[in-house]
Coordinates of C-alpha atoms (C1' of nucleotides) in Angstrom, one line a residue:
Chain A
X623 CA -27.5 -29.3 105.8
X624 CA -26.1 -29.2 102.3
X625 CA -28.5 -30.7 99.9
X626 CA -27.8 -34.1 98.6
X627 CA -27.0 -34.2 94.9
X628 CA -28.6 -36.2 92.1
X629 CA -25.4 -38.3 91.7
X630 CA -25.4 -39.1 95.4
X631 CA -28.9 -40.4 95.3
X632 CA -28.0 -42.5 92.3
X633 CA -24.9 -43.8 94.1
X634 CA -26.9 -44.9 97.1
X635 CA -29.5 -46.7 95.0
X636 CA -26.7 -48.5 93.1
X637 CA -25.1 -49.5 96.3
X638 CA -28.4 -50.9 97.6
X639 CA -28.7 -52.9 94.4
X640 CA -25.2 -54.3 95.0
X641 CA -25.8 -55.2 98.6
X642 CA -29.1 -56.9 97.8
X643 CA -27.3 -58.9 95.1
X644 CA -24.6 -60.0 97.6
X645 CA -27.4 -61.2 99.9
X646 CA -28.9 -63.2 97.1
X647 CA -32.2 -61.1 97.0
X648 CA -34.6 -61.4 94.1
X649 CA -32.7 -60.3 91.0
X650 CA -35.6 -58.3 89.7
X651 CA -35.7 -56.3 92.9
X652 CA -32.0 -55.4 92.5
X653 CA -32.6 -54.5 89.0
X654 CA -35.4 -52.1 90.0
X655 CA -32.9 -50.2 92.3
X656 CA -30.3 -50.2 89.6
X657 CA -32.7 -48.8 87.0
X658 CA -33.9 -46.3 89.6
X659 CA -30.3 -45.0 89.9
X660 CA -30.1 -44.6 86.1
X661 CA -33.4 -42.8 86.0
X662 CA -32.3 -40.4 88.7
X663 CA -29.1 -39.7 86.8
X664 CA -30.8 -39.1 83.5
X665 CA -34.0 -37.3 84.6
X666 CA -34.6 -34.1 82.8
X667 CA -36.1 -32.0 85.5
X668 CA -34.6 -31.1 88.9
X669 CA -35.3 -34.4 90.5
X670 CA -33.8 -33.4 93.8
X671 CA -36.4 -30.6 94.2
X672 CA -39.1 -33.0 93.1
X673 CA -38.0 -35.6 95.7
X674 CA -37.9 -32.9 98.4
X675 CA -41.4 -31.8 97.6
X676 CA -42.7 -35.4 97.3
X677 CA -43.6 -35.0 93.7
X678 CA -41.9 -38.0 92.1
X679 CA -45.3 -39.5 91.0
X680 CA -45.5 -40.5 87.4
X681 CA -41.8 -41.1 86.7
X682 CA -41.7 -44.5 85.0
X683 CA -39.5 -46.9 87.0
X684 CA -39.8 -45.0 90.3
X685 CA -42.6 -46.7 92.1
X686 CA -44.0 -46.1 95.6
X687 CA -41.1 -47.7 97.5
X688 CA -38.3 -45.9 95.6
X689 CA -40.2 -42.6 95.9
X690 CA -40.4 -42.9 99.6
X691 CA -36.7 -43.9 99.9
X692 CA -35.5 -41.0 97.7
X693 CA -37.7 -38.6 99.6
X694 CA -36.2 -39.8 102.9
X695 CA -32.7 -39.5 101.5
X696 CA -33.2 -35.9 100.2
X697 CA -35.0 -34.6 103.3
X698 CA -32.9 -36.2 106.0
X699 CA -29.6 -36.7 104.2
X700 CA -29.8 -40.4 105.1
X701 CA -31.6 -43.6 104.3
X702 CA -32.2 -46.0 107.1
X703 CA -32.8 -48.9 104.7
X704 CA -29.4 -48.3 103.1
X705 CA -27.6 -47.8 106.4
X706 CA -28.9 -51.1 107.8
X707 CA -27.8 -53.0 104.7
X708 CA -24.4 -51.3 104.7
X709 CA -23.6 -51.7 108.4
X710 CA -22.7 -55.3 107.8
X711 CA -19.8 -54.4 105.5
X712 CA -16.6 -52.3 105.8
X713 CA -15.8 -49.5 103.4
X714 CA -13.0 -51.5 101.6
X715 CA -15.5 -54.2 100.8
X716 CA -16.9 -52.2 97.9
X717 CA -13.6 -51.9 96.1
X718 CA -13.6 -55.7 95.6
X719 CA -16.3 -55.2 92.9
X720 CA -13.8 -53.3 90.8
X721 CA -11.8 -56.4 90.3
X722 CA -12.5 -58.1 87.0
X723 CA -14.0 -61.5 87.5
X724 CA -15.6 -60.7 90.8
X725 CA -19.3 -60.3 90.9
X726 CA -21.7 -60.2 93.8
X727 CA -21.7 -63.9 94.4
X728 CA -18.0 -64.3 94.6
X729 CA -17.5 -61.1 96.6
X730 CA -20.2 -62.3 99.0
X731 CA -18.4 -65.7 99.4
X732 CA -15.0 -64.0 100.0
X733 CA -16.4 -61.8 102.6
X734 CA -18.5 -64.5 104.3
X735 CA -16.0 -67.3 104.3
X736 CA -12.7 -65.4 104.6
X737 CA -13.7 -62.1 106.0
X738 CA -12.0 -60.2 103.2
X739 CA -12.7 -56.5 103.3
X740 CA -10.2 -54.9 100.9
X741 CA -8.2 -55.5 97.7
X742 CA -5.1 -55.8 99.8
X743 CA -6.7 -58.6 101.9
X744 CA -7.7 -60.3 98.7
X745 CA -4.2 -60.2 97.4
X746 CA -2.9 -61.9 100.5
X747 CA -5.6 -64.5 100.5
X748 CA -4.8 -65.3 96.9
X749 CA -1.1 -65.6 97.7
X750 CA -1.5 -67.9 100.7
X751 CA -3.9 -70.3 98.9
X752 CA -7.0 -69.7 101.0
X753 CA -8.9 -68.4 98.0
X754 CA -8.1 -71.4 95.9
X755 CA -9.4 -73.7 98.7
X756 CA -12.8 -72.0 98.8
X757 CA -15.7 -74.0 97.2
X758 CA -16.5 -72.6 93.8
X759 CA -13.0 -71.0 93.5
X760 CA -9.8 -72.8 92.5
X761 CA -6.1 -72.3 91.7
X762 CA -6.9 -70.7 88.3
X763 CA -9.4 -68.3 89.7
X764 CA -6.9 -67.2 92.4
X765 CA -4.2 -66.5 89.9
X766 CA -6.6 -64.7 87.6
X767 CA -7.7 -62.5 90.5
X768 CA -4.0 -61.6 91.2
X769 CA -3.5 -60.6 87.6
X770 CA -6.7 -58.5 87.6
X771 CA -5.4 -56.7 90.8
X772 CA -2.1 -55.9 89.0
X773 CA -3.9 -54.8 85.9
X774 CA -6.1 -52.4 87.9
X775 CA -3.0 -50.8 89.3
X776 CA -1.5 -50.3 85.8
X777 CA -4.4 -49.2 83.6
X778 CA -7.3 -47.0 83.8
X779 CA -10.6 -48.7 83.1
X780 CA -11.8 -46.2 80.5
X781 CA -10.1 -44.6 77.5
X782 CA -10.6 -41.4 75.6
X783 CA -12.9 -41.4 72.6
X784 CA -10.3 -40.1 70.1
X785 CA -7.7 -42.7 71.2
X786 CA -10.2 -45.5 71.1
X787 CA -11.4 -44.4 67.6
X788 CA -7.8 -44.5 66.3
X789 CA -7.1 -47.9 67.8
X790 CA -10.4 -49.3 66.5
X791 CA -9.7 -48.0 63.0
X792 CA -6.4 -49.9 62.8
X793 CA -8.0 -53.1 64.1
X794 CA -10.9 -52.8 61.6
X795 CA -8.4 -52.4 58.8
X796 CA -6.7 -55.6 59.9
X797 CA -10.0 -57.5 60.1
X798 CA -11.1 -56.2 56.8
X799 CA -7.9 -57.4 55.2
X800 CA -8.5 -61.0 56.3
X801 CA -9.8 -63.2 53.5
X802 CA -12.5 -64.8 55.8
X803 CA -14.0 -61.4 56.5
X804 CA -17.1 -60.4 54.6
X805 CA -18.0 -57.3 56.6
X806 CA -16.5 -55.7 59.7
X807 CA -17.7 -52.9 61.9
X808 CA -17.0 -51.5 65.3
X809 CA -19.9 -51.4 67.8
X810 CA -20.3 -50.6 71.5
X811 CA -19.9 -47.3 73.2
X812 CA -17.4 -46.1 70.6
X813 CA -20.1 -46.4 67.9
X814 CA -22.5 -44.5 70.3
X815 CA -19.9 -41.8 70.7
X816 CA -19.8 -41.9 74.5
X817 CA -17.4 -39.4 76.1
X818 CA -15.2 -42.2 77.3
X819 CA -14.9 -45.8 76.1
X820 CA -14.5 -49.1 78.0
X821 CA -14.0 -52.1 75.8
X822 CA -13.7 -51.9 72.0
X823 CA -16.3 -54.1 70.2
X824 CA -16.0 -55.5 66.8
X825 CA -18.6 -57.5 64.7
X826 CA -17.4 -59.4 61.7
X827 CA -19.6 -61.3 59.1
X828 CA -17.9 -64.5 58.0
X829 CA -18.5 -68.1 57.0
X830 CA -15.4 -69.1 58.8
X831 CA -15.7 -67.8 62.4
X832 CA -13.1 -70.1 63.9
X833 CA -10.4 -68.8 61.5
X834 CA -11.3 -65.2 62.3
X835 CA -11.3 -65.5 66.1
X836 CA -7.9 -67.3 65.8
X837 CA -6.6 -64.5 63.6
X838 CA -7.8 -62.0 66.2
X839 CA -6.2 -63.8 69.1
X840 CA -2.9 -64.1 67.2
X841 CA -2.8 -60.6 65.7
X842 CA 0.1 -58.3 66.5
X843 CA -2.1 -55.8 68.4
X844 CA -3.2 -58.6 70.8
X845 CA -0.8 -58.3 73.8
X846 CA -2.9 -60.9 75.8
X847 CA -5.8 -63.3 75.0
X848 CA -8.5 -63.1 77.6
X849 CA -11.1 -65.5 76.1
X850 CA -11.0 -67.4 72.9
X851 CA -13.9 -69.4 71.6
X852 CA -15.3 -70.4 68.2
X853 CA -17.3 -67.3 67.7
X854 CA -16.0 -64.9 70.3
X855 CA -12.6 -63.6 71.2
X856 CA -11.4 -61.0 73.7
X857 CA -7.9 -59.6 73.8
X858 CA -6.1 -56.9 75.5
X859 CA -4.2 -54.2 73.7
X860 CA -0.8 -52.8 74.7
X861 CA -2.4 -49.9 76.6
X862 CA -4.6 -52.3 78.6
X863 CA -7.8 -51.7 76.7
X864 CA -9.9 -54.7 76.0
X865 CA -11.1 -55.5 72.5
X866 CA -13.9 -58.1 71.8
X867 CA -14.6 -59.7 68.4
X868 CA -17.9 -61.5 67.6
X869 CA -17.8 -63.6 64.4
X870 CA -21.3 -64.1 62.9
X871 CA -22.9 -65.1 59.7
X872 CA -24.0 -62.6 57.1
X873 CA -27.6 -63.1 58.1
X874 CA -26.9 -62.5 61.7
X875 CA -24.6 -59.5 61.1
X876 CA -27.2 -56.7 61.4
X877 CA -28.6 -58.2 64.6
X878 CA -25.2 -58.6 66.2
X879 CA -24.2 -55.1 65.2
X880 CA -27.4 -53.7 66.7
X881 CA -27.1 -55.8 69.8
X882 CA -23.5 -55.0 70.6
X883 CA -23.9 -51.4 69.8
X884 CA -26.2 -51.2 72.8
X885 CA -26.8 -49.5 75.0
X886 CA -28.0 -52.3 77.2
X887 CA -30.9 -50.1 78.3
X888 CA -31.9 -49.3 74.7
X889 CA -31.8 -53.0 73.8
X890 CA -33.9 -54.0 76.8
X891 CA -36.5 -51.5 75.7
X892 CA -36.3 -52.7 72.1
X893 CA -36.8 -56.3 73.1
X894 CA -39.8 -55.5 75.2
X895 CA -41.3 -53.8 72.2
X896 CA -40.5 -56.8 70.0
X897 CA -42.2 -59.1 72.6
X898 CA -45.4 -57.1 72.4
X899 CA -45.4 -57.9 68.7
X900 CA -44.9 -61.6 69.4
X901 CA -41.2 -61.5 68.4
X902 CA -38.2 -62.4 70.4
X903 CA -35.1 -60.4 69.5
X904 CA -31.5 -61.4 70.2
X905 CA -28.1 -60.9 68.7
X906 CA -28.8 -63.5 66.0
X907 CA -32.3 -62.6 64.7
X908 CA -36.0 -62.5 65.3
X909 CA -37.9 -65.6 66.4
X910 CA -41.5 -66.2 67.4
X911 CA -41.7 -65.5 71.1
X912 CA -44.0 -68.4 71.8
X913 CA -42.1 -70.7 69.4
X914 CA -45.2 -71.1 67.2
X915 CA -44.8 -71.5 63.5
X916 CA -47.7 -69.1 62.9
X917 CA -45.9 -65.8 63.6
X918 CA -44.5 -64.1 60.6
X919 CA -40.8 -63.5 61.0
X920 CA -39.7 -60.2 59.3
X921 CA -37.0 -60.2 56.6
X922 CA -34.1 -58.1 57.7
X923 CA -31.2 -57.1 55.4
X924 CA -29.5 -54.4 57.5
X925 CA -29.8 -52.7 60.9
X926 CA -32.3 -50.3 59.5
X927 CA -34.6 -53.3 58.8
X928 CA -34.6 -54.3 62.5
X929 CA -36.1 -50.9 63.5
X930 CA -38.4 -50.9 60.6
X931 CA -39.8 -54.4 61.5
X932 CA -40.6 -52.9 64.9
X933 CA -42.4 -50.0 63.4
X934 CA -39.7 -47.5 64.2
X935 CA -37.7 -45.0 62.2
X936 CA -34.0 -45.8 62.1
X937 CA -32.4 -44.7 65.4
X938 CA -28.8 -43.4 64.9
X939 CA -26.3 -45.1 67.3
X940 CA -25.6 -41.9 69.2
X941 CA -29.2 -41.8 70.4
X942 CA -29.4 -45.3 71.7
X943 CA -29.3 -44.6 75.4
X944 CA -33.0 -45.2 76.2
X945 CA -33.7 -41.6 76.8
X946 CA -36.8 -41.3 74.8
X947 CA -35.4 -42.2 71.4
X948 CA -37.7 -45.2 70.9
X949 CA -40.8 -43.1 71.6
X950 CA -39.5 -40.5 69.2
X951 CA -38.8 -43.0 66.5
X952 CA -42.3 -44.4 67.0
X953 CA -43.9 -41.0 66.4
X954 CA -41.5 -39.8 63.7
X955 CA -40.0 -37.2 66.0
X956 CA -36.3 -38.1 66.0
X957 CA -34.1 -35.1 65.5
X958 CA -32.7 -34.6 62.0
X959 CA -29.2 -36.0 62.3
X960 CA -26.3 -33.5 62.4
X961 CA -23.1 -34.4 60.5
X962 CA -19.7 -32.9 60.8
X963 CA -19.9 -31.8 57.2
X964 CA -22.7 -29.4 58.3
X965 CA -20.1 -27.4 60.3
X966 CA -19.0 -24.3 58.4
X967 CA -16.6 -22.9 60.9
X968 CA -15.7 -22.8 64.6
X969 CA -14.9 -20.3 67.3
X970 CA -12.7 -21.5 70.1
X971 CA -9.1 -21.9 68.9
X972 CA -5.7 -20.9 70.1
X973 CA -2.4 -19.7 68.4
X974 CA 1.2 -19.3 69.6
X975 CA 0.1 -15.8 70.8
X976 CA -1.0 -17.7 74.0
X977 CA -0.6 -21.4 74.5
X978 CA -1.2 -22.8 71.0
X979 CA 1.4 -24.6 69.0
X980 CA 0.8 -23.0 65.6
X981 CA 0.7 -19.5 64.2
X982 CA -2.4 -17.6 63.1
X983 CA -1.4 -18.4 59.5
X984 CA -0.9 -22.1 60.1
X985 CA -4.3 -22.4 61.9
X986 CA -6.0 -20.5 59.2
X987 CA -4.5 -22.7 56.5
X988 CA -5.5 -25.8 58.3
X989 CA -9.1 -24.5 58.6
X990 CA -9.2 -23.8 54.9
X991 CA -7.8 -27.2 54.1
X992 CA -10.6 -28.7 56.2
X993 CA -13.1 -26.9 54.1
X994 CA -14.3 -24.4 56.7
X995 CA -15.5 -21.0 55.7
X996 CA -14.6 -19.2 58.9
X997 CA -12.4 -19.6 61.9
X998 CA -12.6 -17.8 65.3
X999 CA -9.4 -17.1 67.1
X1000 CA -9.9 -17.0 70.9
X1001 CA -6.5 -16.9 72.7
X1002 CA -6.3 -16.7 76.5
X1003 CA -6.5 -13.4 78.4
X1004 CA -3.9 -12.1 80.8
X1005 CA -5.1 -13.7 84.0
X1006 CA -4.2 -17.1 82.5
X1007 CA -0.5 -16.2 82.7
X1008 CA 0.3 -19.9 82.8
X1009 CA -1.1 -20.1 79.3
X1010 CA 0.8 -16.9 78.2
X1011 CA -2.5 -15.0 78.1
X1012 CA -2.7 -11.8 76.1
X1013 CA -2.9 -8.3 77.7
X1014 CA -4.8 -5.5 76.0
X1015 CA -1.8 -4.4 73.9
X1016 CA -1.0 -7.9 72.5
X1017 CA -4.7 -8.5 71.9
X1018 CA -5.0 -5.3 69.9
X1019 CA -2.0 -6.4 67.8
X1020 CA -3.6 -9.8 67.2
X1021 CA -6.9 -8.1 66.2
X1022 CA -5.0 -6.0 63.7
X1023 CA -3.3 -9.1 62.3
X1024 CA -6.6 -10.8 61.9
X1025 CA -8.2 -7.8 60.1
X1026 CA -5.1 -7.8 57.8
X1027 CA -5.6 -11.5 57.0
X1028 CA -9.2 -10.8 56.0
X1029 CA -8.2 -7.9 53.7
X1030 CA -5.7 -10.2 52.0
X1031 CA -7.4 -13.6 52.0
X1032 CA -11.0 -12.9 53.1
X1033 CA -12.5 -14.5 50.0
X1034 CA -11.3 -18.0 51.0
X1035 CA -11.5 -18.1 54.8
X1036 CA -12.8 -15.5 57.1
X1037 CA -11.2 -15.0 60.5
X1038 CA -13.1 -13.7 63.5
X1039 CA -11.2 -11.9 66.2
X1040 CA -12.2 -13.1 69.6
X1041 CA -10.8 -13.9 73.0
X1042 CA -11.2 -16.7 75.6
X1043 CA -11.5 -14.3 78.4
X1044 CA -11.1 -15.5 82.0
X1045 CA -14.1 -15.4 84.2
X1046 CA -12.5 -14.2 87.5
X1047 CA -13.4 -15.5 90.9
X1048 CA -16.3 -13.0 91.4
X1049 CA -17.7 -13.5 87.9
X1050 CA -16.2 -10.3 86.5
X1051 CA -14.1 -10.6 83.3
X1052 CA -10.4 -10.2 82.7
X1053 CA -11.0 -7.6 80.0
X1054 CA -13.0 -4.4 80.3
X1055 CA -16.2 -3.9 78.3
X1056 CA -14.5 -1.4 76.2
X1057 CA -11.8 -3.9 75.2
X1058 CA -14.3 -6.6 74.5
X1059 CA -16.3 -4.2 72.3
X1060 CA -13.3 -4.1 69.9
X1061 CA -13.7 -7.8 69.2
X1062 CA -16.1 -9.8 66.9
X1063 CA -17.1 -12.2 69.7
X1064 CA -16.0 -13.4 73.2
X1065 CA -15.8 -16.8 74.7
X1066 CA -15.8 -16.6 78.5
X1067 CA -14.3 -19.5 80.5
X1068 CA -13.2 -20.4 84.0
X1069 CA -9.6 -21.3 84.6
X1070 CA -9.1 -20.7 88.3
X1071 CA -10.7 -21.1 91.7
X1072 CA -12.2 -24.5 90.8
X1073 CA -13.2 -25.3 94.3
X1074 CA -16.0 -22.8 94.9
X1075 CA -19.2 -24.4 96.0
X1076 CA -22.1 -24.9 93.5
X1077 CA -23.9 -21.7 94.5
X1078 CA -20.9 -19.4 94.1
X1079 CA -19.8 -21.2 90.9
X1080 CA -23.2 -20.9 89.4
X1081 CA -23.5 -17.2 90.4
X1082 CA -20.1 -16.6 88.9
X1083 CA -21.1 -18.0 85.5
X1084 CA -24.5 -16.3 85.6
X1085 CA -22.7 -12.9 86.1
X1086 CA -20.5 -13.7 83.1
X1087 CA -23.5 -14.6 81.0
X1088 CA -25.2 -11.3 81.9
X1089 CA -22.4 -9.4 80.2
X1090 CA -23.6 -8.1 76.9
X1091 CA -20.2 -8.9 75.2
X1092 CA -20.0 -12.5 76.3
X1093 CA -21.1 -14.5 73.1
X1094 CA -20.6 -17.9 74.6
X1095 CA -19.4 -19.8 77.7
X1096 CA -16.4 -22.1 77.2
X1097 CA -16.2 -25.6 78.7
X1098 CA -19.0 -25.0 81.2
X1099 CA -17.9 -27.4 83.9
X1100 CA -14.1 -27.5 83.4
X1101 CA -14.0 -31.3 83.6
X1102 CA -10.9 -33.1 82.2
X1103 CA -12.2 -36.6 81.4
X1104 CA -10.5 -39.4 83.4
X1105 CA -8.4 -36.8 85.3
X1106 CA -10.3 -34.0 86.9
X1107 CA -13.9 -33.8 88.0
X1108 CA -16.3 -31.1 86.8
X1109 CA -16.6 -28.1 89.1
X1110 CA -19.9 -27.8 90.9
X1111 CA -22.5 -26.0 88.8
X1112 CA -26.3 -26.0 88.7
X1113 CA -26.9 -27.0 85.1
X1114 CA -30.6 -26.2 85.2
X1115 CA -30.1 -22.7 86.4
X1116 CA -27.3 -22.0 83.9
X1117 CA -29.3 -23.3 81.0
X1118 CA -32.2 -21.1 82.0
X1119 CA -29.8 -18.1 82.3
X1120 CA -28.3 -18.8 78.9
X1121 CA -31.7 -18.8 77.4
X1122 CA -32.7 -15.6 79.0
X1123 CA -29.5 -13.7 78.2
X1124 CA -29.1 -15.2 74.7
X1125 CA -25.7 -16.6 75.7
X1126 CA -24.5 -19.5 73.6
X1127 CA -23.2 -22.6 75.5
X1128 CA -20.1 -24.2 73.9
X1129 CA -19.9 -27.9 73.2
X1130 CA -16.2 -28.1 73.7
X1131 CA -15.4 -31.1 71.5
X1132 CA -11.8 -31.5 72.6
X1133 CA -11.9 -35.2 73.6
X1134 CA -10.3 -34.3 76.9
X1135 CA -13.4 -32.4 77.7
X1136 CA -16.7 -32.9 75.8
X1137 CA -18.2 -30.2 77.9
X1138 CA -21.1 -29.4 78.4
X1139 CA -22.0 -33.0 78.8
X1140 CA -24.3 -34.6 76.2
X1141 CA -26.9 -35.4 78.7
X1142 CA -27.9 -31.8 79.1
X1143 CA -28.2 -30.6 75.5
X1144 CA -31.7 -31.8 74.9
X1145 CA -32.9 -29.7 77.8
X1146 CA -30.9 -26.7 76.6
X1147 CA -32.2 -27.0 73.1
X1148 CA -35.8 -27.2 74.3
X1149 CA -35.2 -24.0 76.3
X1150 CA -34.0 -22.3 73.1
X1151 CA -30.3 -22.2 74.0
X1152 CA -27.9 -22.1 71.0
X1153 CA -24.8 -24.3 70.9
X1154 CA -21.4 -23.7 69.3
X1155 CA -19.3 -26.8 68.6
X1156 CA -15.7 -25.8 69.3
X1157 CA -12.5 -28.0 69.2
X1158 CA -10.5 -25.8 71.6
X1159 CA -7.7 -26.5 69.1
X1160 CA -4.1 -25.8 70.2
X1161 CA -2.7 -27.4 67.0
X1162 CA -3.9 -27.4 63.4
X1163 CA -4.7 -31.1 63.5
X1164 CA -7.0 -30.6 66.5
X1165 CA -9.5 -28.8 64.2
X1166 CA -10.4 -32.4 63.3
X1167 CA -12.1 -32.8 66.7
X1168 CA -15.1 -31.2 65.0
X1169 CA -15.9 -34.6 63.6
X1170 CA -16.3 -36.0 67.2
X1171 CA -18.1 -32.8 68.2
X1172 CA -20.8 -33.4 65.6
X1173 CA -21.4 -36.9 66.8
X1174 CA -21.6 -35.8 70.4
X1175 CA -24.0 -33.0 69.4
X1176 CA -26.2 -35.6 67.7
X1177 CA -25.9 -37.6 70.9
X1178 CA -27.3 -34.6 72.7
X1179 CA -30.4 -34.5 70.4
X1180 CA -29.1 -31.3 68.8
X1181 CA -30.4 -30.4 65.3
X1182 CA -28.6 -28.3 62.8
X1183 CA -30.6 -25.2 63.7
X1184 CA -29.5 -25.5 67.3
X1185 CA -25.8 -25.0 66.4
X1186 CA -24.4 -21.6 65.5
X1187 CA -21.6 -23.0 63.4
X1188 CA -23.8 -24.9 61.0
X1189 CA -24.7 -21.4 59.7
X1190 CA -22.9 -19.8 56.7
X1191 CA -20.5 -16.9 57.0
X1192 CA -23.0 -14.1 56.2
X1193 CA -25.5 -15.4 58.7
X1194 CA -22.9 -15.7 61.4
X1195 CA -21.7 -12.1 60.7
X1196 CA -25.2 -10.9 61.0
X1197 CA -25.7 -12.8 64.2
X1198 CA -22.6 -11.4 65.8
X1199 CA -23.5 -7.8 64.6
X1200 CA -26.8 -8.0 66.3
X1201 CA -26.8 -6.8 69.9
X1202 CA -27.1 -9.8 72.3
X1203 CA -30.5 -8.9 73.7
X1204 CA -32.1 -9.0 70.2
X1205 CA -30.4 -12.2 69.0
Chain B
dG342 C1' -39.4 -53.5 93.3
dC343 C1' -42.0 -52.2 89.0
dC344 C1' -45.5 -52.6 85.7
dG345 C1' -50.1 -53.4 82.7
dT346 C1' -53.1 -53.0 74.3
dT347 C1' -53.3 -60.8 76.8
dT348 C1' -52.1 -59.1 83.2
dT349 C1' -53.4 -55.6 89.8
dC350 C1' -50.6 -61.1 89.8
dG351 C1' -47.0 -63.0 87.6
dG352 C1' -43.9 -62.0 84.8
dC353 C1' -39.4 -59.2 84.3
dC354 C1' -33.6 -60.2 77.9
dC355 C1' -30.4 -63.7 77.0
dG356 C1' -26.2 -66.2 74.9
dA357 C1' -20.9 -67.3 75.2
dC358 C1' -17.2 -68.6 77.8
dT359 C1' -14.6 -70.1 81.9
dG360 C1' -13.6 -72.7 85.8
dT361 C1' -15.1 -75.8 88.8
dT362 C1' -17.8 -79.0 88.2
dT363 C1' -19.8 -84.1 86.8
dT364 C1' -24.4 -81.0 85.0
dC365 C1' -23.8 -76.0 86.3
dA366 C1' -22.9 -71.3 88.6
dG367 C1' -20.9 -67.1 87.9
dT368 C1' -19.5 -63.3 85.2
dC369 C1' -19.7 -60.5 81.3
dG370 C1' -21.6 -57.9 77.8

DNA sequence: GCCGTTTTCGGCCCGACTGTTTTCAGTCG
């Protein structure tokens, strides 16, 4: 039996929560399953192994019942409780939840009353009027459901971080330009630097909320108005992405900003903490939780003040995922924040020699203009023929050109000669050790045979890490966000191996990738693994991805000292000159 | 189903908006 994965356990728990909800079970029970799923996804240690060995005791949020169910799932590959719940529903039933406007109650009614079991069946039922006749539904609901079905076909539900950031900046500019706006900020998952973004969230301080929501609803970037009230307005942009505005007073602004930045889990934890201090916290402010006049309500001027009132250090938005940040803020142990200005150079970049769109000189100039002190060139190796990978001869010529640049311009920007060498199917490399020894450093990446199973893929990467010339592993899982899944790797083993072999793991901050995923960096850091933040730039402008990279690194709890490219040129030269085993 | 610095029982975050309703349920964030 192939072992069940962490994601699969979480998926089953989520599905149980959904099914219990449809059946109208105790909402707190469904929440317990949903939280269980989150905990399984986020847990630091190898939770599958713990479950197999019945050692789940002491994980907060996983009580006796969930422990037993997860154990059953891992050891038998099935969960009887889940099967029984699921048996009543066909596979297509679950896709109904993907339709905007349909929650557990409505899906339950559609299935119970009309026997609907797929989006296709729902479309037909909306068309023939049977949905509109259902109690609790109506003509308007039916037509909204039809629109939502169409929209789902046309647009992805999530968007890239860089594209979302650009859209948000334009909207913020428009909001800031309105005379009724006192302050405007974006919030939500964008502010938390998640790898992909759902809706865009905006908070504006104003004394004329109605004017502002009306402006938002009528703005040129609003291709459709979804909801429009006195203080809240949701619109859809041309690309299908939803944008929400909340208009609040100046006094409410920090609370609204905090609240709508989330994450939901972070906020729930923060609210429980407030309650223990006799305070109720919502998006408008603090109140006495028992309504009494005796409780002192803290004065708050900005978001920082909210955390201060709760006895916490300020928690940067990136860390607000309820993964231990509140405890760390309580004990003064939050990581020192890493900023993009701390980055002095970067290592994984391409030129026209392989599949880049700019010459060595153009890339170097862009790096210097960005204020970097050094730039590593790592073009593809020959096995990546689709990317015009370099053979030994062309590589040697490029190395010579780089040395030449340094002789001429080395006082302004230093170039490192490297390669992004292919890790072949068996874990060997596309260049010999002798060839690699002529370079300053080496990024090793997988670009082929994506379908190997987890064991083989992990072994392949381990073998690459064991090579003394491999400085760092590029895009560890090969994922292309919103398009291609990560290949199967055992992160725990690879992190351990990177620590042992002194191999750096790249944080590929090309917004298509953000790979390795931010959820693993804290563990890597604690094992002593060094990170390099690399844009995988194929054009000069893509060096700017370093800004996003620093935010994602902060999200992964990385500190400056955990990141190679926060070091100055001399330190980096010394690092690369030191044999790997002694680094 | 989970949890415990008021608790091993009795709580568990909460407000805006919409549509279908005559006072509220459902969804969303």
